JSON list of C-alpha atoms in Angstrom, two decimals:
[
{"chain": "A", "resi": 1, "resn": "UNK", "atom": "CA", "xyz": [-37.02, -141.98, -16.77]},
{"chain": "A", "resi": 2, "resn": "UNK", "atom": "CA", "xyz": [-39.65, -140.61, -19.14]},
{"chain": "A", "resi": 3, "resn": "UNK", "atom": "CA", "xyz": [-37.70, -137.41, -19.80]},
{"chain": "A", "resi": 4, "resn": "UNK", "atom": "CA", "xyz": [-34.51, -139.40, -20.35]},
{"chain": "A", "resi": 5, "resn": "UNK", "atom": "CA", "xyz": [-36.21, -141.59, -22.96]},
{"chain": "A", "resi": 6, "resn": "UNK", "atom": "CA", "xyz": [-37.73, -138.58, -24.78]},
{"chain": "A", "resi": 7, "resn": "UNK", "atom": "CA", "xyz": [-34.38, -136.79, -24.91]},
{"chain": "A", "resi": 8, "resn": "UNK", "atom": "CA", "xyz": [-32.54, -139.95, -25.98]},
{"chain": "A", "resi": 9, "resn": "UNK", "atom": "CA", "xyz": [-35.05, -140.59, -28.78]},
{"chain": "A", "resi": 10, "resn": "UNK", "atom": "CA", "xyz": [-34.78, -136.98, -29.99]},
{"chain": "A", "resi": 11, "resn": "UNK", "atom": "CA", "xyz": [-30.97, -136.85, -29.88]},
{"chain": "A", "resi": 12, "resn": "UNK", "atom": "CA", "xyz": [-30.43, -140.26, -31.44]},
{"chain": "A", "resi": 13, "resn": "UNK", "atom": "CA", "xyz": [-33.18, -140.03, -34.05]},
{"chain": "A", "resi": 14, "resn": "UNK", "atom": "CA", "xyz": [-35.11, -142.92, -32.52]},
{"chain": "A", "resi": 15, "resn": "UNK", "atom": "CA", "xyz": [-38.73, -143.34, -31.79]},
{"chain": "A", "resi": 16, "resn": "UNK", "atom": "CA", "xyz": [-40.36, -143.03, -28.39]},
{"chain": "A", "resi": 17, "resn": "UNK", "atom": "CA", "xyz": [-42.25, -146.06, -27.15]},
{"chain": "A", "resi": 18, "resn": "UNK", "atom": "CA", "xyz": [-44.41, -145.41, -24.10]},
{"chain": "A", "resi": 19, "resn": "UNK", "atom": "CA", "xyz": [-44.99, -148.52, -22.01]},
{"chain": "A", "resi": 20, "resn": "UNK", "atom": "CA", "xyz": [-48.58, -149.16, -20.99]},
{"chain": "A", "resi": 21, "resn": "UNK", "atom": "CA", "xyz": [-50.22, -151.57, -18.60]},
{"chain": "A", "resi": 22, "resn": "UNK", "atom": "CA", "xyz": [-53.29, -152.43, -20.64]},
{"chain": "A", "resi": 23, "resn": "UNK", "atom": "CA", "xyz": [-55.70, -152.13, -17.72]},
{"chain": "A", "resi": 24, "resn": "UNK", "atom": "CA", "xyz": [-57.99, -149.63, -16.05]},
{"chain": "A", "resi": 25, "resn": "UNK", "atom": "CA", "xyz": [-59.25, -149.46, -12.52]},
{"chain": "A", "resi": 26, "resn": "UNK", "atom": "CA", "xyz": [-60.14, -147.30, -9.57]},
{"chain": "A", "resi": 27, "resn": "UNK", "atom": "CA", "xyz": [-58.75, -146.68, -6.14]},
{"chain": "A", "resi": 28, "resn": "UNK", "atom": "CA", "xyz": [-59.81, -149.10, -3.44]},
{"chain": "A", "resi": 29, "resn": "UNK", "atom": "CA", "xyz": [-62.40, -147.72, -1.01]},
{"chain": "A", "resi": 30, "resn": "UNK", "atom": "CA", "xyz": [-62.61, -148.77, 2.64]},
{"chain": "A", "resi": 31, "resn": "UNK", "atom": "CA", "xyz": [-65.55, -151.07, 1.85]},
{"chain": "A", "resi": 32, "resn": "UNK", "atom": "CA", "xyz": [-63.66, -152.78, -0.95]},
{"chain": "A", "resi": 33, "resn": "UNK", "atom": "CA", "xyz": [-60.53, -153.00, 1.21]},
{"chain": "A", "resi": 34, "resn": "UNK", "atom": "CA", "xyz": [-62.49, -154.81, 3.91]},
{"chain": "A", "resi": 35, "resn": "UNK", "atom": "CA", "xyz": [-64.12, -157.16, 1.40]},
{"chain": "A", "resi": 36, "resn": "UNK", "atom": "CA", "xyz": [-60.74, -158.26, -0.01]},
{"chain": "A", "resi": 37, "resn": "UNK", "atom": "CA", "xyz": [-59.01, -158.50, 3.37]},
{"chain": "A", "resi": 38, "resn": "UNK", "atom": "CA", "xyz": [-56.89, -155.35, 3.29]},
{"chain": "A", "resi": 39, "resn": "UNK", "atom": "CA", "xyz": [-56.19, -153.49, 6.53]},
{"chain": "A", "resi": 40, "resn": "UNK", "atom": "CA", "xyz": [-56.69, -150.10, 4.87]},
{"chain": "A", "resi": 41, "resn": "UNK", "atom": "CA", "xyz": [-57.73, -148.63, 1.50]},
{"chain": "A", "resi": 42, "resn": "UNK", "atom": "CA", "xyz": [-54.82, -148.99, -0.93]},
{"chain": "A", "resi": 43, "resn": "UNK", "atom": "CA", "xyz": [-54.18, -150.19, -4.43]},
{"chain": "A", "resi": 44, "resn": "UNK", "atom": "CA", "xyz": [-56.29, -150.21, -7.56]},
{"chain": "A", "resi": 45, "resn": "UNK", "atom": "CA", "xyz": [-59.12, -152.64, -8.26]},
{"chain": "A", "resi": 46, "resn": "UNK", "atom": "CA", "xyz": [-59.07, -153.49, -11.97]},
{"chain": "A", "resi": 47, "resn": "UNK", "atom": "CA", "xyz": [-62.29, -152.80, -13.85]},
{"chain": "A", "resi": 48, "resn": "UNK", "atom": "CA", "xyz": [-61.08, -153.36, -17.41]},
{"chain": "A", "resi": 49, "resn": "UNK", "atom": "CA", "xyz": [-58.34, -155.45, -19.01]},
{"chain": "A", "resi": 50, "resn": "UNK", "atom": "CA", "xyz": [-57.49, -154.77, -22.65]},
{"chain": "A", "resi": 51, "resn": "UNK", "atom": "CA", "xyz": [-57.46, -158.04, -24.56]},
{"chain": "A", "resi": 52, "resn": "UNK", "atom": "CA", "xyz": [-53.97, -158.97, -25.70]},
{"chain": "A", "resi": 53, "resn": "UNK", "atom": "CA", "xyz": [-52.37, -156.16, -23.66]},
{"chain": "A", "resi": 54, "resn": "UNK", "atom": "CA", "xyz": [-49.60, -156.57, -21.10]},
{"chain": "A", "resi": 55, "resn": "UNK", "atom": "CA", "xyz": [-51.98, -157.00, -18.15]},
{"chain": "A", "resi": 56, "resn": "UNK", "atom": "CA", "xyz": [-53.95, -159.64, -20.04]},
{"chain": "A", "resi": 57, "resn": "UNK", "atom": "CA", "xyz": [-50.78, -161.51, -21.04]},
{"chain": "A", "resi": 58, "resn": "UNK", "atom": "CA", "xyz": [-49.59, -161.36, -17.41]},
{"chain": "A", "resi": 59, "resn": "UNK", "atom": "CA", "xyz": [-52.80, -163.05, -16.25]},
{"chain": "A", "resi": 60, "resn": "UNK", "atom": "CA", "xyz": [-54.44, -160.07, -14.52]},
{"chain": "A", "resi": 61, "resn": "UNK", "atom": "CA", "xyz": [-58.24, -160.17, -14.44]},
{"chain": "A", "resi": 62, "resn": "UNK", "atom": "CA", "xyz": [-61.09, -157.78, -13.71]},
{"chain": "A", "resi": 63, "resn": "UNK", "atom": "CA", "xyz": [-61.50, -157.59, -9.92]},
{"chain": "A", "resi": 64, "resn": "UNK", "atom": "CA", "xyz": [-57.81, -158.13, -9.16]},
{"chain": "A", "resi": 65, "resn": "UNK", "atom": "CA", "xyz": [-56.31, -155.55, -6.81]},
{"chain": "A", "resi": 66, "resn": "UNK", "atom": "CA", "xyz": [-52.92, -154.12, -7.79]},
{"chain": "A", "resi": 67, "resn": "UNK", "atom": "CA", "xyz": [-51.08, -152.95, -4.67]},
{"chain": "A", "resi": 68, "resn": "UNK", "atom": "CA", "xyz": [-47.77, -151.99, -6.27]},
{"chain": "A", "resi": 69, "resn": "UNK", "atom": "CA", "xyz": [-45.84, -151.85, -9.52]},
{"chain": "A", "resi": 70, "resn": "UNK", "atom": "CA", "xyz": [-42.14, -152.53, -9.45]},
{"chain": "A", "resi": 71, "resn": "UNK", "atom": "CA", "xyz": [-42.12, -152.11, -5.67]},
{"chain": "A", "resi": 72, "resn": "UNK", "atom": "CA", "xyz": [-43.90, -148.74, -5.75]},
{"chain": "A", "resi": 73, "resn": "UNK", "atom": "CA", "xyz": [-47.26, -148.61, -3.98]},
{"chain": "A", "resi": 74, "resn": "UNK", "atom": "CA", "xyz": [-50.22, -147.44, -6.08]},
{"chain": "A", "resi": 75, "resn": "UNK", "atom": "CA", "xyz": [-53.25, -145.56, -4.78]},
{"chain": "A", "resi": 76, "resn": "UNK", "atom": "CA", "xyz": [-55.29, -144.76, -7.87]},
{"chain": "A", "resi": 77, "resn": "UNK", "atom": "CA", "xyz": [-55.55, -145.47, -11.59]},
{"chain": "A", "resi": 78, "resn": "UNK", "atom": "CA", "xyz": [-53.62, -142.32, -12.56]},
{"chain": "A", "resi": 79, "resn": "UNK", "atom": "CA", "xyz": [-50.70, -143.21, -10.30]},
{"chain": "A", "resi": 80, "resn": "UNK", "atom": "CA", "xyz": [-50.67, -146.80, -11.54]},
{"chain": "A", "resi": 81, "resn": "UNK", "atom": "CA", "xyz": [-50.55, -145.65, -15.17]},
{"chain": "A", "resi": 82, "resn": "UNK", "atom": "CA", "xyz": [-47.84, -143.08, -14.40]},
{"chain": "A", "resi": 83, "resn": "UNK", "atom": "CA", "xyz": [-45.59, -145.73, -12.83]},
{"chain": "A", "resi": 84, "resn": "UNK", "atom": "CA", "xyz": [-46.14, -148.02, -15.83]},
{"chain": "A", "resi": 85, "resn": "UNK", "atom": "CA", "xyz": [-45.52, -145.19, -18.33]},
{"chain": "A", "resi": 86, "resn": "UNK", "atom": "CA", "xyz": [-42.24, -144.16, -16.71]},
{"chain": "A", "resi": 87, "resn": "UNK", "atom": "CA", "xyz": [-40.75, -147.64, -16.90]},
{"chain": "A", "resi": 88, "resn": "UNK", "atom": "CA", "xyz": [-38.20, -148.46, -19.58]},
{"chain": "A", "resi": 89, "resn": "UNK", "atom": "CA", "xyz": [-39.48, -150.28, -22.64]},
{"chain": "A", "resi": 90, "resn": "UNK", "atom": "CA", "xyz": [-39.93, -154.01, -22.13]}
]
């Protein structure tokens, strides 16, 4: 999806807009998983929400655990950001 958008923007003289989530976090450890009732370590626990960003507007808060984005399981902050960045604009 990301490559398609870059090529489309270059060919059609448009601009490239990279979607972003507006949040940072870290992978869930076994201790954190237990404390939030997960059966195993998975997801990303949010440690920072950028004010006015998409995550903030969606109602996400520090301490929330993101298990998936658009049906794709996330395991760490890098993976979560990659999934968000490869989505189409909007």
